[in-house]
């Protein structure tokens, strides 16, 4: 189970080196927003060589490519697929057609590189523009390669002209709450992992932990980090606690003992199907 994803700018040799020892479950080598236009081509090669040098095993390795409208996506993939990353993160995904298109490019590149067909998984950022949010809310995105859906507030702010995503109290404005919920429900509908977005104010660890706790309560199973200090809180908060595991085991036992798949009780509280489902999910992620 992947809880934490750490972003690493794809052209930054120092951070790439630093990321090797990160306790993050996954690393996202970024070719998109953290790489300037004049460094795009260099970053492809740096990321490819870095992943190659690491070899198989270790972190789950994700590459964030540039979005389709930039015209850079196929070129990014042509280079980084030479190193067989585990997953590709598609930003600013606005349609099912883009997921299908990415899948087709990966089909071809896997064949070219001698990588097992379908090995490369896909994660998608589905709320970075206004049309993207509306599409994710109204269609059921799906793809055999898709493993997670995530969302972003910064690009959405820029797209719609919001000055900030939250007020002084840090509580998200409705547009961004909506985008987060759309991501969560779309992921659930697609049967993939909901992945919560980054927290830019990396010196504010208290605010960060509060956001992790909310995300977990909502049903998110993982979160992206931009700074090494954010990884430990994610791993801790998104691991099921001992109390949660004990509760889940007791619920499963209570259903087994009752011999009744429908409703039972535990410590004077009603338990029905949704509780069993939640308990099984918690045990599955342990
Ligand atoms: N991955 C790996 N190492 C990182 C890192 C990251 N994302 N962010 C910081 N580090 C390293 C720094 O290089 C520094 O290493 P050192 O101790 O060997 O000098 C150490 O961690 C402490 O970093 P710090 O000085 O606190 O931060 P910074 O000013 O160097 O960097 C950011 C701040 C925000 C620029 C940086 O964290 C970063 O680039 N984050 C990722 C940005 C990104 O990918 N954005 C796209 C997705 S939204
Ligand atoms: Mg962005």
Tab-separated table of C-alpha atoms and ligand atoms in Angstrom:
chain	number	residue	atom	x	y	z
A	1	UNK	CA	0.000	0.000	0.000
A	2	UNK	CA	1.488	3.340	-1.068
A	3	UNK	CA	0.839	6.071	1.514
A	4	UNK	CA	3.355	8.771	0.613
A	5	UNK	CA	4.543	10.210	-2.704
A	6	UNK	CA	7.431	12.722	-2.615
A	7	UNK	CA	7.781	15.139	-5.533
A	8	UNK	CA	11.330	15.687	-6.758
A	9	UNK	CA	12.067	18.305	-9.463
A	10	UNK	CA	13.377	16.257	-12.400
A	11	UNK	CA	16.372	18.469	-13.200
A	12	UNK	CA	17.639	18.944	-9.621
A	13	UNK	CA	20.582	16.590	-9.104
A	14	UNK	CA	20.933	17.394	-5.414
A	15	UNK	CA	17.309	16.640	-4.577
A	16	UNK	CA	17.372	13.531	-6.774
A	17	UNK	CA	20.331	12.299	-4.770
A	18	UNK	CA	18.666	13.248	-1.468
A	19	UNK	CA	15.474	11.387	-2.454
A	20	UNK	CA	17.278	8.025	-2.629
A	21	UNK	CA	17.122	7.619	1.156
A	22	UNK	CA	13.647	9.091	1.687
A	23	UNK	CA	11.190	7.008	3.723
A	24	UNK	CA	8.541	7.892	1.119
A	25	UNK	CA	6.786	4.868	-0.397
A	26	UNK	CA	6.904	6.464	-3.853
A	27	UNK	CA	8.859	9.220	-5.582
A	28	UNK	CA	7.414	11.443	-8.308
A	29	UNK	CA	10.146	12.683	-10.631
A	30	UNK	CA	8.662	15.871	-12.036
A	31	UNK	CA	9.073	17.050	-15.620
A	32	UNK	CA	6.154	19.495	-15.409
A	33	UNK	CA	5.632	22.593	-13.248
A	34	UNK	CA	8.855	22.426	-11.201
A	35	UNK	CA	11.022	22.404	-14.353
A	36	UNK	CA	11.525	25.616	-16.348
A	37	UNK	CA	10.855	25.667	-20.118
A	38	UNK	CA	14.552	25.767	-21.053
A	39	UNK	CA	15.280	22.708	-18.864
A	40	UNK	CA	12.501	20.422	-20.153
A	41	UNK	CA	14.662	18.348	-22.493
A	42	UNK	CA	17.560	18.071	-20.058
A	43	UNK	CA	15.198	16.940	-17.287
A	44	UNK	CA	13.909	14.014	-19.387
A	45	UNK	CA	17.405	12.645	-19.764
A	46	UNK	CA	18.379	13.295	-16.137
A	47	UNK	CA	15.300	11.462	-14.871
A	48	UNK	CA	15.814	8.552	-17.261
A	49	UNK	CA	19.440	8.125	-16.220
A	50	UNK	CA	18.583	8.468	-12.536
A	51	UNK	CA	15.892	5.753	-12.672
A	52	UNK	CA	18.162	3.496	-14.728
A	53	UNK	CA	20.981	3.849	-12.209
A	54	UNK	CA	18.634	2.938	-9.349
A	55	UNK	CA	17.463	-0.247	-11.074
A	56	UNK	CA	14.394	-2.243	-10.077
A	57	UNK	CA	13.069	-2.438	-6.511
A	58	UNK	CA	13.167	0.242	-3.808
A	59	UNK	CA	10.780	3.141	-4.152
A	60	UNK	CA	7.782	2.977	-6.458
A	61	UNK	CA	8.995	5.298	-9.224
A	62	UNK	CA	6.565	7.702	-10.875
A	63	UNK	CA	7.327	10.237	-13.592
A	64	UNK	CA	5.084	13.275	-13.972
A	65	UNK	CA	5.113	14.152	-17.655
A	66	UNK	CA	3.904	17.400	-19.193
A	67	UNK	CA	0.205	17.666	-20.112
A	68	UNK	CA	-1.006	16.845	-23.622
A	69	UNK	CA	-1.777	20.469	-24.680
A	70	UNK	CA	1.934	21.371	-24.235
A	71	UNK	CA	2.939	19.015	-27.050
A	72	UNK	CA	5.717	17.632	-24.826
A	73	UNK	CA	4.029	14.486	-23.504
A	74	UNK	CA	5.033	11.990	-26.191
A	75	UNK	CA	8.629	13.246	-26.158
A	76	UNK	CA	8.786	12.962	-22.360
A	77	UNK	CA	7.460	9.404	-22.531
A	78	UNK	CA	9.756	8.376	-25.392
A	79	UNK	CA	12.778	9.205	-23.227
A	80	UNK	CA	11.700	8.167	-19.710
A	81	UNK	CA	10.165	4.859	-20.810
A	82	UNK	CA	13.710	3.741	-21.667
A	83	UNK	CA	14.145	3.378	-17.896
A	84	UNK	CA	10.810	1.563	-17.306
A	85	UNK	CA	9.342	3.692	-14.486
A	86	UNK	CA	6.577	2.017	-12.470
A	87	UNK	CA	3.986	4.703	-13.151
A	88	UNK	CA	3.253	7.844	-15.134
A	89	UNK	CA	1.396	10.786	-13.578
A	90	UNK	CA	-0.648	12.704	-16.155
A	91	UNK	CA	-1.299	16.325	-15.103
A	92	UNK	CA	-4.219	18.529	-16.210
A	93	UNK	CA	-6.132	15.475	-17.407
A	94	UNK	CA	-9.346	16.781	-18.935
A	95	UNK	CA	-10.980	13.718	-20.476
A	96	UNK	CA	-11.267	9.968	-20.824
A	97	UNK	CA	-9.773	10.451	-24.324
A	98	UNK	CA	-6.513	11.681	-22.746
A	99	UNK	CA	-6.286	8.590	-20.552
A	100	UNK	CA	-6.896	6.392	-23.601
A	101	UNK	CA	-4.298	8.326	-25.589
A	102	UNK	CA	-1.707	7.944	-22.821
A	103	UNK	CA	-2.509	4.229	-22.673
A	104	UNK	CA	-1.894	3.851	-26.418
A	105	UNK	CA	1.455	5.662	-26.269
A	106	UNK	CA	2.480	3.419	-23.363
A	107	UNK	CA	1.370	0.304	-25.307
A	108	UNK	CA	3.763	1.279	-28.107
A	109	UNK	CA	6.671	2.264	-25.868
A	110	UNK	CA	6.398	-0.869	-23.725
A	111	UNK	CA	6.610	-2.917	-26.927
A	112	UNK	CA	9.631	-0.904	-28.103
A	113	UNK	CA	11.454	-1.269	-24.771
A	114	UNK	CA	10.622	-4.937	-24.193
A	115	UNK	CA	8.583	-4.072	-21.086
A	116	UNK	CA	5.711	-6.425	-20.238
A	117	UNK	CA	2.488	-5.098	-21.786
A	118	UNK	CA	0.480	-3.132	-19.228
A	119	UNK	CA	3.240	-3.015	-16.604
A	120	UNK	CA	3.346	0.800	-16.531
A	121	UNK	CA	0.565	2.171	-14.346
A	122	UNK	CA	-1.110	5.559	-14.613
A	123	UNK	CA	-2.077	8.197	-12.049
A	124	UNK	CA	-4.063	11.232	-13.156
A	125	UNK	CA	-4.503	14.776	-11.849
A	126	UNK	CA	-8.158	15.460	-12.621
A	127	UNK	CA	-9.098	18.880	-11.188
A	128	UNK	CA	-6.486	21.300	-12.481
A	129	UNK	CA	-8.776	23.186	-14.878
A	130	UNK	CA	-12.472	24.085	-14.764
A	131	UNK	CA	-13.397	21.687	-17.616
A	132	UNK	CA	-11.398	18.928	-15.947
A	133	UNK	CA	-13.440	19.227	-12.733
A	134	UNK	CA	-16.717	19.189	-14.652
A	135	UNK	CA	-15.643	16.162	-16.686
A	136	UNK	CA	-14.471	14.217	-13.627
A	137	UNK	CA	-17.755	15.042	-11.887
A	138	UNK	CA	-19.956	13.896	-14.760
A	139	UNK	CA	-18.168	10.972	-16.412
A	140	UNK	CA	-16.825	7.778	-14.992
A	141	UNK	CA	-13.121	7.946	-15.806
A	142	UNK	CA	-11.510	4.531	-16.038
A	143	UNK	CA	-8.559	2.756	-17.595
A	144	UNK	CA	-6.962	-0.655	-17.049
A	145	UNK	CA	-3.659	1.065	-16.184
A	146	UNK	CA	-5.217	3.585	-13.782
A	147	UNK	CA	-4.262	3.126	-10.106
A	148	UNK	CA	-4.957	6.523	-8.508
A	149	UNK	CA	-6.676	9.850	-9.046
A	150	UNK	CA	-5.458	13.034	-7.453
A	151	UNK	CA	-6.311	16.705	-7.497
A	152	UNK	CA	-4.594	20.064	-7.501
A	153	UNK	CA	-5.665	23.474	-6.234
A	154	UNK	CA	-2.874	25.733	-7.530
A	155	UNK	CA	-3.495	25.246	-11.236
A	156	UNK	CA	-7.258	25.361	-10.722
A	157	UNK	CA	-6.908	28.741	-8.949
A	158	UNK	CA	-4.935	30.066	-11.894
A	159	UNK	CA	-7.449	28.663	-14.388
A	160	UNK	CA	-10.517	30.228	-12.796
A	161	UNK	CA	-8.834	33.384	-11.459
A	162	UNK	CA	-9.153	32.673	-7.738
A	163	UNK	CA	-6.713	34.835	-5.760
A	164	UNK	CA	-6.246	32.133	-3.104
A	165	UNK	CA	-7.648	28.675	-2.407
A	166	UNK	CA	-8.495	29.367	1.242
A	167	UNK	CA	-9.219	32.240	3.600
A	168	UNK	CA	-6.943	33.366	6.454
A	169	UNK	CA	-8.154	30.449	8.624
A	170	UNK	CA	-6.754	27.977	6.062
A	171	UNK	CA	-10.173	26.430	5.374
A	172	UNK	CA	-10.553	25.695	1.656
A	173	UNK	CA	-13.054	27.810	-0.274
A	174	UNK	CA	-16.017	25.927	-1.754
A	175	UNK	CA	-14.516	25.568	-5.252
A	176	UNK	CA	-11.536	23.664	-3.864
A	177	UNK	CA	-13.566	21.634	-1.403
A	178	UNK	CA	-15.667	20.622	-4.396
A	179	UNK	CA	-12.598	19.693	-6.462
A	180	UNK	CA	-11.297	17.561	-3.592
A	181	UNK	CA	-14.651	15.776	-3.238
A	182	UNK	CA	-14.893	15.233	-7.002
A	183	UNK	CA	-11.453	13.591	-6.904
A	184	UNK	CA	-12.441	11.364	-3.996
A	185	UNK	CA	-15.725	10.236	-5.556
A	186	UNK	CA	-14.220	9.765	-9.031
A	187	UNK	CA	-11.492	7.570	-7.565
A	188	UNK	CA	-14.025	5.536	-5.643
A	189	UNK	CA	-16.211	5.158	-8.753
A	190	UNK	CA	-13.181	4.041	-10.783
A	191	UNK	CA	-12.105	1.593	-8.073
A	192	UNK	CA	-8.699	3.287	-7.720
A	193	UNK	CA	-6.838	4.965	-4.860
A	194	UNK	CA	-7.821	8.515	-3.925
A	195	UNK	CA	-4.607	10.526	-3.499
A	196	UNK	CA	-4.749	13.870	-1.662
A	197	UNK	CA	-2.933	16.883	-3.016
A	198	UNK	CA	0.208	18.724	-1.897
A	199	UNK	CA	0.468	21.247	0.947
A	200	UNK	CA	2.657	24.091	-0.243
A	201	UNK	CA	3.445	25.754	3.120
A	202	UNK	CA	6.089	23.167	4.017
A	203	UNK	CA	7.309	24.955	7.170
A	204	UNK	CA	3.826	24.603	8.735
A	205	UNK	CA	3.891	20.985	9.877
A	206	UNK	CA	0.978	21.453	12.272
A	207	UNK	CA	-1.281	22.656	9.458
A	208	UNK	CA	0.028	19.846	7.299
A	209	UNK	CA	-0.813	17.157	9.858
A	210	UNK	CA	-4.303	18.611	10.298
A	211	UNK	CA	-4.820	18.380	6.529
A	212	UNK	CA	-3.604	14.747	6.529
A	213	UNK	CA	-6.047	13.877	9.323
A	214	UNK	CA	-8.974	15.434	7.437
A	215	UNK	CA	-7.990	13.695	4.220
A	216	UNK	CA	-7.791	10.317	5.928
A	217	UNK	CA	-11.170	10.813	7.598
A	218	UNK	CA	-12.682	11.662	4.192
A	219	UNK	CA	-11.398	8.414	2.690
A	220	UNK	CA	-8.146	9.411	1.023
A	221	UNK	CA	-5.567	6.633	1.326
A	222	UNK	CA	-2.439	8.556	0.436
A	223	UNK	CA	-0.967	12.039	0.081
A	224	UNK	CA	1.677	13.806	-1.961
A	225	UNK	CA	4.595	15.635	-0.311
A	226	UNK	CA	6.753	18.417	-1.717
A	227	UNK	CA	9.318	18.468	1.100
A	228	UNK	CA	11.130	15.622	2.905
A	229	UNK	CA	9.751	16.776	6.282
A	230	UNK	CA	6.195	15.964	5.134
A	231	UNK	CA	6.858	12.279	4.495
A	232	UNK	CA	6.959	10.963	8.073
A	233	UNK	CA	3.603	12.541	9.048
A	234	UNK	CA	1.969	11.049	5.933
A	235	UNK	CA	3.327	7.577	6.641
A	236	UNK	CA	2.201	7.771	10.272
A	237	UNK	CA	-1.258	9.228	9.689
A	238	UNK	CA	-2.153	7.069	6.671
A	239	UNK	CA	-1.093	3.813	8.368
A	240	UNK	CA	-4.016	2.225	10.178
A	241	UNK	CA	-3.607	2.724	13.959
A	242	UNK	CA	-3.549	-0.227	16.379
A	243	UNK	CA	-6.976	0.858	17.677
A	244	UNK	CA	-8.414	0.868	14.151
A	245	UNK	CA	-6.971	-2.577	13.430
A	246	UNK	CA	-8.317	-3.966	16.723
A	247	UNK	CA	-11.762	-2.522	15.928
A	248	UNK	CA	-11.672	-3.982	12.405
A	249	UNK	CA	-10.716	-7.470	13.633
A	250	UNK	CA	-13.486	-7.370	16.253
A	251	UNK	CA	-16.044	-6.350	13.619
A	252	UNK	CA	-15.031	-9.177	11.281
A	253	UNK	CA	-15.202	-11.633	14.222
A	254	UNK	CA	-18.609	-10.331	15.294
A	255	UNK	CA	-19.993	-10.984	11.805
A	256	UNK	CA	-18.369	-14.424	11.653
A	257	UNK	CA	-19.877	-15.375	15.031
A	258	UNK	CA	-23.351	-14.052	14.222
A	259	UNK	CA	-23.472	-16.287	11.148
A	260	UNK	CA	-25.642	-13.560	9.711
A	261	UNK	CA	-24.306	-11.552	6.782
A	262	UNK	CA	-26.775	-8.731	7.421
A	263	UNK	CA	-26.846	-7.045	10.803
A	264	UNK	CA	-25.260	-7.763	14.189
A	265	UNK	CA	-24.051	-5.800	17.215
A	266	UNK	CA	-20.810	-5.126	19.056
A	267	UNK	CA	-20.516	-3.431	22.479
A	268	UNK	CA	-24.114	-2.263	22.194
A	269	UNK	CA	-23.722	-0.675	18.762
A	270	UNK	CA	-25.407	-1.828	15.568
A	271	UNK	CA	-23.130	-3.208	12.861
A	272	UNK	CA	-24.275	-3.744	9.307
A	273	UNK	CA	-22.773	-4.139	5.828
A	274	UNK	CA	-20.982	-0.752	5.631
A	275	UNK	CA	-19.156	-1.447	8.922
A	276	UNK	CA	-17.994	-4.826	7.657
A	277	UNK	CA	-16.839	-3.244	4.398
A	278	UNK	CA	-14.895	-0.555	6.271
A	279	UNK	CA	-13.329	-3.156	8.583
A	280	UNK	CA	-12.272	-5.322	5.642
A	281	UNK	CA	-10.825	-2.281	3.901
A	282	UNK	CA	-8.794	-1.363	7.007
A	283	UNK	CA	-7.428	-4.901	7.302
A	284	UNK	CA	-6.651	-4.931	3.584
A	285	UNK	CA	-4.507	-1.830	3.898
A	286	UNK	CA	-2.678	-3.022	7.029
B	1	LIG	N1	13.112	16.046	-2.661
B	1	LIG	C1	14.332	15.725	-2.230
B	1	LIG	N2	15.080	16.525	-1.440
B	1	LIG	C2	14.535	17.703	-1.098
B	1	LIG	C3	13.252	18.103	-1.526
B	1	LIG	C4	12.523	17.223	-2.345
B	1	LIG	N3	11.310	17.544	-2.796
B	1	LIG	N4	12.973	19.313	-1.017
B	1	LIG	C5	14.045	19.682	-0.297
B	1	LIG	N5	15.010	18.722	-0.343
B	1	LIG	C6	16.309	18.722	0.329
B	1	LIG	C7	17.071	19.989	0.048
B	1	LIG	O1	17.859	19.847	-1.097
B	1	LIG	C8	17.895	20.136	1.304
B	1	LIG	O2	18.986	19.235	1.214
B	1	LIG	P1	20.354	19.487	2.049
B	1	LIG	O3	19.995	19.407	3.495
B	1	LIG	O4	21.234	18.381	1.587
B	1	LIG	O5	20.818	20.861	1.654
B	1	LIG	C9	16.982	19.602	2.393
B	1	LIG	O6	16.052	18.742	1.728
B	1	LIG	C10	16.209	20.672	3.122
B	1	LIG	O7	15.519	21.464	2.200
B	1	LIG	P2	15.077	22.973	2.544
B	1	LIG	O8	16.287	23.851	2.571
B	1	LIG	O9	14.223	22.950	3.747
B	1	LIG	O10	14.170	23.359	1.325
B	1	LIG	P3	14.642	24.044	-0.040
B	1	LIG	O11	14.566	25.514	0.130
B	1	LIG	O12	15.928	23.444	-0.521
B	1	LIG	O13	13.496	23.572	-1.039
B	1	LIG	C11	11.402	23.532	-2.139
B	1	LIG	C12	12.154	23.971	-0.890
B	1	LIG	C13	9.926	23.776	-1.952
B	1	LIG	C14	11.906	24.338	-3.343
B	1	LIG	C15	11.675	22.025	-2.349
B	1	LIG	O14	11.199	21.344	-1.222
B	1	LIG	C16	11.150	21.412	-3.620
B	1	LIG	O15	11.743	21.569	-4.677
B	1	LIG	N6	10.031	20.665	-3.546
B	1	LIG	C17	9.460	19.964	-4.653
B	1	LIG	C18	8.775	20.928	-5.593
B	1	LIG	C19	8.012	20.209	-6.673
B	1	LIG	O16	8.385	19.169	-7.145
B	1	LIG	N7	6.872	20.796	-7.083
B	1	LIG	C20	6.023	20.197	-8.059
B	1	LIG	C21	4.815	19.554	-7.448
B	1	LIG	S1	3.704	20.703	-6.723
B	2	LIG	MG1	0.674	22.025	-11.392
